[in-house]
Short mmCIF file of C-alpha atoms in Angstrom, two decimals:
data_model
loop_
_atom_site.label_atom_id
_atom_site.label_comp_id
_atom_site.label_asym_id
_atom_site.label_seq_id
_atom_site.Cartn_x
_atom_site.Cartn_y
_atom_site.Cartn_z
CA UNK A 1 2.42 5.91 11.75
CA UNK A 2 4.84 7.55 14.12
CA UNK A 3 4.38 11.23 14.90
CA UNK A 4 6.87 13.43 13.04
CA UNK A 5 7.11 16.43 15.34
CA UNK A 6 9.53 19.05 14.11
CA UNK A 7 10.00 17.19 10.85
CA UNK A 8 10.17 20.13 8.48
CA UNK A 9 12.53 22.23 10.54
CA UNK A 10 14.89 19.28 10.79
CA UNK A 11 14.56 18.44 7.09
CA UNK A 12 15.21 22.00 5.96
CA UNK A 13 18.28 22.23 8.14
CA UNK A 14 19.65 18.95 6.86
CA UNK A 15 19.06 19.83 3.23
CA UNK A 16 20.72 23.22 3.61
CA UNK A 17 23.66 21.64 5.40
CA UNK A 18 24.07 19.12 2.60
CA UNK A 19 24.01 21.86 0.00
CA UNK A 20 26.70 23.87 1.79
CA UNK A 21 29.05 20.98 2.45
CA UNK A 22 28.46 18.97 -0.71
CA UNK A 23 27.11 16.45 1.78
CA UNK A 24 30.41 15.72 3.45
CA UNK A 25 31.29 12.06 3.31
CA UNK A 26 28.23 11.08 1.27
CA UNK A 27 29.83 11.28 -2.18
CA UNK A 28 33.39 10.75 -1.01
CA UNK A 29 34.49 7.19 -1.72
CA UNK A 30 36.08 6.54 1.65
CA UNK A 31 37.85 3.21 2.21
CA UNK A 32 34.90 2.06 4.34
CA UNK A 33 32.36 2.99 1.68
CA UNK A 34 34.36 1.33 -1.10
CA UNK A 35 34.70 -1.83 1.00
CA UNK A 36 31.01 -1.91 1.86
CA UNK A 37 30.02 -1.48 -1.77
CA UNK A 38 32.11 -4.55 -2.59
CA UNK A 39 30.56 -6.49 0.30
CA UNK A 40 27.03 -5.59 -0.81
CA UNK A 41 27.79 -6.55 -4.42
CA UNK A 42 29.01 -9.92 -3.19
CA UNK A 43 26.14 -10.36 -0.72
CA UNK A 44 23.58 -9.89 -3.50
CA UNK A 45 24.97 -13.04 -5.18
CA UNK A 46 25.04 -15.17 -2.02
CA UNK A 47 22.36 -17.54 -0.85
CA UNK A 48 20.91 -16.84 2.57
CA UNK A 49 22.91 -19.77 3.99
CA UNK A 50 26.23 -18.50 2.63
CA UNK A 51 25.47 -14.91 3.66
CA UNK A 52 24.56 -15.97 7.20
CA UNK A 53 27.84 -17.87 7.48
CA UNK A 54 29.81 -14.75 6.60
CA UNK A 55 27.69 -12.61 8.91
CA UNK A 56 28.15 -15.02 11.83
CA UNK A 57 31.92 -14.98 11.34
CA UNK A 58 31.94 -11.18 11.08
CA UNK A 59 29.74 -10.25 14.06
CA UNK A 60 30.54 -12.99 16.58
CA UNK A 61 29.52 -11.57 19.97
CA UNK A 62 29.70 -7.95 18.82
CA UNK A 63 26.88 -5.39 18.32
CA UNK A 64 24.99 -4.61 15.12
CA UNK A 65 23.87 -1.01 15.33
CA UNK A 66 20.41 -0.63 13.80
CA UNK A 67 17.78 2.11 13.96
CA UNK A 68 14.23 2.26 12.63
CA UNK A 69 11.15 4.43 12.31
CA UNK A 70 9.20 1.32 13.32
CA UNK A 71 10.07 -0.47 16.54
CA UNK A 72 8.69 -3.76 15.23
CA UNK A 73 12.08 -4.90 13.95
CA UNK A 74 13.15 -5.63 17.54
CA UNK A 75 10.70 -8.55 17.57
CA UNK A 76 12.84 -10.25 14.92
CA UNK A 77 16.14 -9.96 16.80
CA UNK A 78 15.98 -13.19 18.82
CA UNK A 79 15.11 -15.24 15.74
CA UNK A 80 17.96 -13.68 13.77
CA UNK A 81 20.47 -14.34 16.56
CA UNK A 82 19.31 -17.96 16.68
CA UNK A 83 19.91 -18.30 12.95
CA UNK A 84 23.45 -16.88 13.12
CA UNK A 85 24.23 -19.02 16.18
CA UNK A 86 23.83 -22.10 13.98
CA UNK A 87 27.02 -21.03 12.23
CA UNK A 88 28.95 -19.50 15.13
CA UNK A 89 28.09 -20.17 18.77
CA UNK A 90 29.58 -16.78 19.73
CA UNK A 91 26.56 -15.14 18.08
CA UNK A 92 24.44 -16.16 21.07
CA UNK A 93 26.07 -13.20 22.81
CA UNK A 94 25.65 -10.71 19.96
CA UNK A 95 23.35 -7.73 20.37
CA UNK A 96 21.33 -5.55 18.01
CA UNK A 97 20.42 -2.04 19.09
CA UNK A 98 16.69 -1.31 19.24
CA UNK A 99 16.90 2.42 18.62
CA UNK A 100 13.93 4.17 17.05
CA UNK A 101 13.35 7.74 15.89
CA UNK A 102 10.73 9.72 13.97
CA UNK A 103 11.35 10.63 10.34
CA UNK A 104 13.21 13.91 10.70
CA UNK A 105 15.31 12.72 13.63
CA UNK A 106 16.40 9.46 12.04
CA UNK A 107 17.84 11.21 8.99
CA UNK A 108 19.52 13.77 11.24
CA UNK A 109 21.22 10.99 13.22
CA UNK A 110 22.31 8.94 10.21
CA UNK A 111 23.55 11.78 8.03
CA UNK A 112 25.23 13.47 10.96
CA UNK A 113 27.30 10.33 11.57
CA UNK A 114 28.20 9.97 7.90
CA UNK A 115 29.21 13.60 7.45
CA UNK A 116 31.27 13.42 10.63
CA UNK A 117 33.18 10.47 9.14
CA UNK A 118 32.42 8.19 12.10
CA UNK A 119 33.62 4.61 11.71
CA UNK A 120 33.06 3.39 15.28
CA UNK A 121 29.87 3.52 17.32
CA UNK A 122 27.82 4.50 14.26
CA UNK A 123 24.79 2.77 12.75
CA UNK A 124 25.27 -0.12 10.34
CA UNK A 125 21.81 -0.05 8.77
CA UNK A 126 18.37 1.50 9.11
CA UNK A 127 14.67 1.07 8.49
CA UNK A 128 13.35 4.40 7.20
CA UNK A 129 10.24 5.91 5.65
CA UNK A 130 9.20 9.12 3.86
CA UNK A 131 10.27 8.85 0.23
CA UNK A 132 10.99 12.56 -0.03
CA UNK A 133 13.63 12.68 2.68
CA UNK A 134 15.09 9.32 1.65
CA UNK A 135 15.57 10.48 -1.94
CA UNK A 136 16.71 14.01 -1.11
CA UNK A 137 18.98 13.26 1.82
CA UNK A 138 20.01 9.65 1.41
CA UNK A 139 20.01 8.75 -2.29
CA UNK A 140 20.63 11.93 -4.27
CA UNK A 141 23.57 12.66 -1.98
CA UNK A 142 25.05 9.18 -2.25
CA UNK A 143 24.81 8.70 1.50
CA UNK A 144 22.96 5.36 1.65
CA UNK A 145 23.86 2.00 0.08
CA UNK A 146 21.27 -0.36 -1.40
CA UNK A 147 21.25 -4.13 -0.86
CA UNK A 148 18.76 -6.50 -2.54
CA UNK A 149 18.67 -10.08 -1.16
CA UNK A 150 19.24 -12.85 -3.70
CA UNK A 151 16.13 -14.70 -2.52
CA UNK A 152 14.09 -11.56 -3.14
CA UNK A 153 15.56 -11.01 -6.61
CA UNK A 154 14.96 -14.65 -7.54
CA UNK A 155 11.35 -14.72 -6.30
CA UNK A 156 8.51 -14.73 -8.83
CA UNK A 157 6.24 -12.47 -6.76
CA UNK A 158 8.53 -9.46 -6.28
CA UNK A 159 8.75 -6.29 -8.39
CA UNK A 160 12.28 -4.93 -8.73
CA UNK A 161 11.14 -1.87 -10.68
CA UNK A 162 8.78 -0.75 -7.89
CA UNK A 163 10.66 -1.96 -4.83
CA UNK A 164 14.26 -2.80 -5.69
CA UNK A 165 16.01 0.56 -5.57
CA UNK A 166 15.60 1.87 -2.94
CA UNK A 167 14.92 -1.54 -1.43
CA UNK A 168 11.49 -1.71 0.19
CA UNK A 169 10.65 -4.00 3.07
CA UNK A 170 6.94 -3.34 2.87
CA UNK A 171 4.03 -1.15 1.95
CA UNK A 172 2.00 0.58 4.67
CA UNK A 173 -1.41 1.85 3.68
CA UNK A 174 -3.70 4.75 4.37
CA UNK A 175 -7.21 4.20 3.11
CA UNK A 176 -10.65 5.84 3.01
CA UNK A 177 -13.04 4.76 5.73
CA UNK A 178 -16.56 5.73 6.82
CA UNK A 179 -18.06 5.73 10.33
CA UNK A 180 -21.48 4.24 9.68
CA UNK A 181 -22.59 4.25 13.30
CA UNK A 182 -25.90 5.68 14.48
CA UNK A 183 -27.52 8.27 12.22
CA UNK A 184 -24.64 7.95 9.75
CA UNK A 185 -25.38 4.32 8.97
CA UNK A 186 -26.23 4.92 5.31
CA UNK A 187 -23.15 6.90 4.23
CA UNK A 188 -21.63 5.60 1.01
CA UNK A 189 -18.44 7.00 -0.51
CA UNK A 190 -18.09 5.36 -3.91
CA UNK A 191 -16.04 8.05 -5.62
CA UNK A 192 -13.05 9.92 -4.23
CA UNK A 193 -14.56 13.24 -5.37
CA UNK A 194 -17.39 12.65 -2.88
CA UNK A 195 -15.00 13.60 -0.09
CA UNK A 196 -14.83 17.16 -1.47
CA UNK A 197 -18.58 17.66 -0.85
CA UNK A 198 -19.41 20.60 1.48
CA UNK A 199 -21.25 18.27 3.88
CA UNK A 200 -17.94 16.70 4.91
CA UNK A 201 -16.33 19.97 5.96
CA UNK A 202 -15.01 19.35 9.47
CA UNK A 203 -15.76 15.63 9.17
CA UNK A 204 -12.69 14.17 7.46
CA UNK A 205 -10.22 13.03 10.10
CA UNK A 206 -6.55 12.75 9.19
CA UNK A 207 -3.07 14.06 9.98
CA UNK A 208 -1.85 17.52 9.07
CA UNK A 209 0.50 17.24 6.07
CA UNK A 210 2.50 20.07 7.63
CA UNK A 211 3.37 17.65 10.44
CA UNK A 212 3.49 14.36 8.55
CA UNK A 213 5.38 14.07 5.30
CA UNK A 214 3.61 10.83 4.35
CA UNK A 215 0.35 12.74 3.87
CA UNK A 216 2.23 15.38 1.88
CA UNK A 217 3.96 12.72 -0.27
CA UNK A 218 0.57 11.27 -1.18
CA UNK A 219 -0.82 14.62 -2.28
CA UNK A 220 2.28 15.27 -4.39
CA UNK A 221 1.89 11.88 -6.09
CA UNK A 222 -1.59 12.92 -7.26
CA UNK A 223 -0.06 15.54 -9.58
CA UNK A 224 1.63 12.86 -11.73
CA UNK A 225 0.29 12.24 -15.24
CA UNK A 226 -1.04 8.82 -14.20
CA UNK A 227 -3.07 10.07 -11.27
CA UNK A 228 -4.27 13.25 -12.94
CA UNK A 229 -5.77 11.05 -15.65
CA UNK A 230 -7.43 8.79 -13.07
CA UNK A 231 -8.75 11.76 -11.13
CA UNK A 232 -10.24 13.09 -14.37
CA UNK A 233 -11.90 9.74 -15.09
CA UNK A 234 -13.34 9.59 -11.57
CA UNK A 235 -14.57 13.19 -11.84
CA UNK A 236 -16.47 12.35 -15.02
CA UNK A 237 -17.91 9.09 -13.62
CA UNK A 238 -21.60 8.84 -12.74
CA UNK A 239 -20.69 8.03 -9.13
CA UNK A 240 -19.23 11.53 -8.57
CA UNK A 241 -21.71 13.45 -6.42
CA UNK A 242 -19.77 16.71 -6.68
CA UNK A 243 -19.67 17.44 -10.40
CA UNK A 244 -20.52 21.07 -9.66
CA UNK A 245 -17.00 21.50 -8.28
CA UNK A 246 -15.20 23.95 -10.59
CA UNK A 247 -11.93 22.23 -11.47
CA UNK A 248 -11.16 24.93 -14.08
CA UNK A 249 -10.51 27.28 -11.19
CA UNK A 250 -7.19 25.43 -10.84
CA UNK A 251 -6.31 25.35 -14.53
CA UNK A 252 -3.31 27.67 -14.14
CA UNK A 253 -2.04 26.18 -10.87
CA UNK A 254 -0.06 23.35 -12.41
CA UNK A 255 2.20 23.23 -15.45
CA UNK A 256 -0.09 20.77 -17.29
CA UNK A 257 -3.77 20.97 -18.23
CA UNK A 258 -4.94 17.88 -16.37
CA UNK A 259 -3.17 18.87 -13.16
CA UNK A 260 -6.21 21.02 -12.47
CA UNK A 261 -7.92 17.80 -11.31
CA UNK A 262 -5.16 17.08 -8.80
CA UNK A 263 -5.08 20.60 -7.40
CA UNK A 264 -8.88 20.80 -7.21
CA UNK A 265 -8.95 17.52 -5.29
CA UNK A 266 -6.11 18.54 -2.96
CA UNK A 267 -7.87 21.80 -2.22
CA UNK A 268 -11.21 20.11 -1.52
CA UNK A 269 -9.64 17.49 0.72
CA UNK A 270 -7.65 20.02 2.75
CA UNK A 271 -10.62 22.39 3.09
CA UNK A 272 -12.78 19.61 4.55
CA UNK A 273 -10.13 17.93 6.71
CA UNK A 274 -9.79 18.10 10.48
CA UNK A 275 -6.17 17.57 11.45
CA UNK A 276 -4.92 15.46 14.33
CA UNK A 277 -1.46 15.15 15.82
CA UNK A 278 -1.16 11.48 14.82
CA UNK A 279 -3.16 8.69 13.23
CA UNK A 280 -4.25 7.31 16.60
CA UNK A 281 -5.81 10.64 17.54
CA UNK A 282 -7.38 10.94 14.07
CA UNK A 283 -8.86 7.45 14.45
CA UNK A 284 -10.34 8.25 17.87
CA UNK A 285 -11.93 11.47 16.61
CA UNK A 286 -13.27 9.60 13.57
CA UNK A 287 -14.88 6.94 15.77
CA UNK A 288 -16.66 9.60 17.85
CA UNK A 289 -18.02 11.40 14.76
CA UNK A 290 -20.87 9.35 13.27
CA UNK A 291 -21.20 9.74 9.51
CA UNK A 292 -17.66 11.07 9.21
CA UNK A 293 -14.78 9.96 6.99
CA UNK A 294 -11.25 8.94 7.88
CA UNK A 295 -8.02 9.05 5.88
CA UNK A 296 -6.01 7.00 8.34
CA UNK A 297 -3.40 4.25 8.44
CA UNK A 298 -5.44 1.07 7.96
CA UNK A 299 -3.70 -0.87 10.73
CA UNK A 300 -4.86 1.65 13.35
CA UNK A 301 -8.43 0.38 13.38
CA UNK A 302 -7.45 -3.13 14.50
CA UNK A 303 -6.62 -1.88 18.00
CA UNK A 304 -9.95 -0.14 18.59
CA UNK A 305 -11.33 -1.32 21.93
CA UNK A 306 -14.93 -2.47 21.56
CA UNK A 307 -17.54 -0.81 23.79
CA UNK A 308 -21.28 -0.29 23.66
CA UNK A 309 -20.71 3.07 21.95
CA UNK A 310 -17.58 2.43 19.84
CA UNK A 311 -17.26 -0.54 17.52
CA UNK A 312 -15.32 -1.65 14.46
CA UNK A 313 -18.67 -2.93 13.21
CA UNK A 314 -19.48 0.65 12.25
CA UNK A 315 -16.44 1.10 10.01
CA UNK A 316 -16.77 0.71 6.26
CA UNK A 317 -13.56 0.64 4.26
CA UNK A 318 -14.69 2.47 1.11
CA UNK A 319 -12.73 0.26 -1.28
CA UNK A 320 -14.08 -2.93 0.34
CA UNK A 321 -17.68 -1.79 0.76
CA UNK A 322 -20.13 -2.63 3.53
CA UNK A 323 -20.37 -6.37 2.98
CA UNK A 324 -16.62 -7.02 2.70
CA UNK A 325 -16.74 -10.78 2.95
CA UNK A 326 -13.74 -13.07 2.61
CA UNK A 327 -10.90 -10.92 1.23
CA UNK A 328 -9.78 -13.75 -1.04
CA UNK A 329 -12.91 -13.44 -3.13
CA UNK A 330 -12.95 -9.67 -3.57
CA UNK A 331 -14.09 -8.19 -6.87
CA UNK A 332 -13.28 -4.67 -8.02
CA UNK A 333 -12.96 -1.73 -5.64
CA UNK A 334 -16.16 -0.11 -4.41
CA UNK A 335 -14.71 3.40 -4.82
CA UNK A 336 -13.83 5.12 -8.10
CA UNK A 337 -10.52 6.95 -8.20
CA UNK A 338 -8.15 5.31 -5.75
CA UNK A 339 -8.62 3.13 -2.70
CA UNK A 340 -5.60 4.21 -0.69
CA UNK A 341 -1.99 5.30 -0.55
CA UNK A 342 0.81 2.80 -0.13
CA UNK A 343 3.89 4.37 1.37
CA UNK A 344 6.93 2.27 2.15
CA UNK A 345 9.42 1.20 4.76
CA UNK A 346 12.89 1.06 3.21
CA UNK A 347 15.95 -0.88 4.37
CA UNK A 348 19.28 0.80 3.72
CA UNK A 349 22.92 0.18 4.68
CA UNK A 350 25.19 2.96 5.86
CA UNK A 351 28.41 3.60 3.90
CA UNK A 352 30.47 3.48 7.10
CA UNK A 353 28.90 0.25 8.43
CA UNK A 354 31.31 -1.73 10.59
CA UNK A 355 29.39 -4.97 10.01
CA UNK A 356 28.19 -4.93 6.39
CA UNK A 357 27.69 -8.70 6.03
CA UNK A 358 25.60 -8.75 9.19
CA UNK A 359 23.61 -5.71 8.07
CA UNK A 360 22.85 -7.48 4.78
CA UNK A 361 21.94 -10.67 6.63
CA UNK A 362 19.52 -8.87 8.97
CA UNK A 363 17.86 -7.16 6.01
CA UNK A 364 17.64 -10.55 4.29
CA UNK A 365 16.01 -12.09 7.37
CA UNK A 366 13.44 -9.30 7.73
CA UNK A 367 12.47 -9.15 4.08
CA UNK A 368 12.62 -12.73 2.75
CA UNK A 369 11.59 -15.01 5.63
CA UNK A 370 8.18 -15.44 7.20
CA UNK A 371 9.85 -15.63 10.62
CA UNK A 372 11.62 -12.30 10.16
CA UNK A 373 8.62 -10.51 8.68
CA UNK A 374 6.29 -11.90 11.37
CA UNK A 375 7.01 -8.72 13.34
CA UNK A 376 4.59 -6.99 10.94
CA UNK A 377 2.75 -9.96 9.42
CA UNK A 378 -0.35 -9.81 11.60
CA UNK A 379 -1.04 -6.14 10.88
CA UNK A 380 -3.79 -5.34 8.40
CA UNK A 381 -2.60 -2.68 5.98
CA UNK A 382 1.06 -3.80 6.03
CA UNK A 383 2.21 -5.73 2.96
CA UNK A 384 5.71 -7.17 2.41
CA UNK A 385 7.39 -6.46 -0.91
CA UNK A 386 7.80 -10.25 -1.11
CA UNK A 387 4.11 -11.25 -0.76
CA UNK A 388 4.78 -14.97 -0.27
CA UNK A 389 6.06 -14.39 3.28
CA UNK A 390 2.90 -12.64 4.51
CA UNK A 391 0.20 -13.99 6.79
CA UNK A 392 -3.29 -14.62 5.38
CA UNK A 393 -5.48 -11.85 6.81
CA UNK A 394 -8.41 -12.20 4.42
CA UNK A 395 -10.79 -13.40 7.17
CA UNK A 396 -9.52 -11.37 10.10
CA UNK A 397 -13.03 -10.08 10.79
CA UNK A 398 -14.49 -13.57 11.31
CA UNK A 399 -14.99 -15.01 14.78
CA UNK A 400 -17.01 -14.51 17.94
CA UNK A 401 -17.70 -11.33 19.94
CA UNK A 402 -18.37 -12.04 23.60
CA UNK A 403 -20.70 -10.08 25.89
CA UNK A 404 -17.71 -8.29 27.39
CA UNK A 405 -16.81 -7.09 23.88
CA UNK A 406 -13.70 -9.28 23.55
CA UNK A 407 -13.23 -10.73 20.09
CA UNK A 408 -11.89 -14.16 19.19
CA UNK A 409 -10.77 -14.25 15.57
CA UNK A 410 -11.13 -17.53 13.69
CA UNK A 411 -10.72 -18.29 10.01
CA UNK A 412 -13.05 -21.26 10.55
CA UNK A 413 -15.93 -19.13 11.77
CA UNK A 414 -18.95 -18.39 9.59
CA UNK A 415 -19.72 -15.16 11.49
CA UNK A 416 -18.36 -12.06 9.79
CA UNK A 417 -18.23 -9.79 12.83
CA UNK A 418 -15.92 -7.04 11.55
CA UNK A 419 -16.04 -6.82 7.73
CA UNK A 420 -13.58 -3.92 7.78
CA UNK A 421 -10.81 -6.27 8.98
CA UNK A 422 -11.02 -8.73 6.08
CA UNK A 423 -7.86 -7.44 4.46
CA UNK A 424 -7.15 -8.62 0.89
CA UNK A 425 -3.59 -9.30 -0.22
CA UNK A 426 -1.46 -6.45 -1.57
CA UNK A 427 -2.07 -7.66 -5.12
CA UNK A 428 -5.78 -6.85 -4.81
CA UNK A 429 -5.08 -3.35 -3.54
CA UNK A 430 -2.67 -2.70 -6.40
CA UNK A 431 -4.67 -4.34 -9.20
CA UNK A 432 -8.31 -3.83 -8.15
CA UNK A 433 -8.31 -0.87 -5.75
CA UNK A 434 -5.94 1.33 -7.79
CA UNK A 435 -3.91 2.48 -4.82
CA UNK A 436 -1.38 5.29 -5.19
CA UNK A 437 2.16 3.99 -4.61
CA UNK A 438 4.94 6.19 -3.30
CA UNK A 439 7.64 7.11 -5.84
CA UNK A 440 10.46 8.99 -4.07
CA UNK A 441 12.07 10.36 -7.24
CA UNK A 442 8.79 11.86 -8.51
CA UNK A 443 8.00 13.37 -5.12
CA UNK A 444 11.36 15.16 -4.97
CA UNK A 445 10.85 16.58 -8.48
CA UNK A 446 7.43 18.05 -7.71
CA UNK A 447 7.85 18.77 -4.02
CA UNK A 448 8.36 22.53 -4.05
CA UNK A 449 5.43 23.32 -6.33
CA UNK A 450 2.88 21.22 -4.48
CA UNK A 451 4.26 22.07 -1.05
CA UNK A 452 3.68 25.77 -1.69
CA UNK A 453 0.08 25.09 -2.73
CA UNK A 454 -0.64 22.87 0.28
CA UNK A 455 0.71 25.41 2.73
CA UNK A 456 -1.29 28.22 1.13
CA UNK A 457 -4.57 26.26 1.28
CA UNK A 458 -4.04 25.28 4.92
CA UNK A 459 -3.06 28.83 5.92
CA UNK A 460 -6.23 30.22 4.30
CA UNK A 461 -8.70 27.66 5.68
#
């Protein structure tokens, strides 16, 4: 998770600017935008082979301008160039920019170029996150164009309703985790309401939603009818150790009766949370605080350096439980309520793209081939919207731990060294762990109401 410093000031400025200018070139059907719409409509009917032929002819030795909130896409550039070079030898000299920017900045750059009417030197496509800003600034304004690869549409394991528009490359997940080191070795969190218990005040490590919109988006999603109902069910379950929490105190906060469960949970979570500048800092504080909880991007724990005092052995992923054997054989989640939050990375084409076929081809390569997605494939907690191209990570915690604390992972090993790393496929998280999934349109609709509540709770902590 990249740090989003200055995100809200940038977002507010962009939204106000869009309102005053009717978003400039966003809704204006310029010749470039009309052409690119036609190209995308055609590209969605083309096989990868036919699309790559057109892209190779279009780009030659020129530059595809691409920007992302994740820098991982740059690891796919050489493979993509090699593919296009099969159709046009000039593509060996092509380049793809490796520009990256945090959430607020990336939208500022992209929308600034569109509103300025740039048609040279501007970005062709982008990898973005934060459903709120994408919907508010890119989709509702008509700024961004959506391309869905034919291979993705034709696949049996994809979900067009969830991930087709806006087109999602992947899910990234935040999940509940427990530091069961030392005196905290017996901590069990088997219900999401447990995290609102007074004993966890100052011991839930996460990012400040005032600095990271992903954390805010998740809290907003909880106020939907679906998640209010699930929060109610979890509250009433026998596993809830905090039934004395007065949810009726929040009866008038939302517009619907059952939203009291969402607002009560949001309040309890925020009251107990300790905020860090980014997920890496939150992870490090979590690892130093035995018996504490973390609400952190799952992939962050893989890079923990083993020492005598700090070890991934001490981490329990609440949804997986302490044993967490082979992820392929997982049963139901070990936590009532929800096991995590899946936010997304989206791939979008700019209306003024100079190389629309190549932009579509690069998106196709990243999202429908194992070689293209390999840039993210090894990361626990990252799940492609086309599951068949992912790497099997269900036994990532198996292997040997040497005396110098280096770990050799092996799917053939019988030693389950780090149970927390045995990451099930995305289907398990969706079907068995009841994860919350980002819905940009819902977030935009409820943003102002929940945002006001979140800010008030944090200000009064």
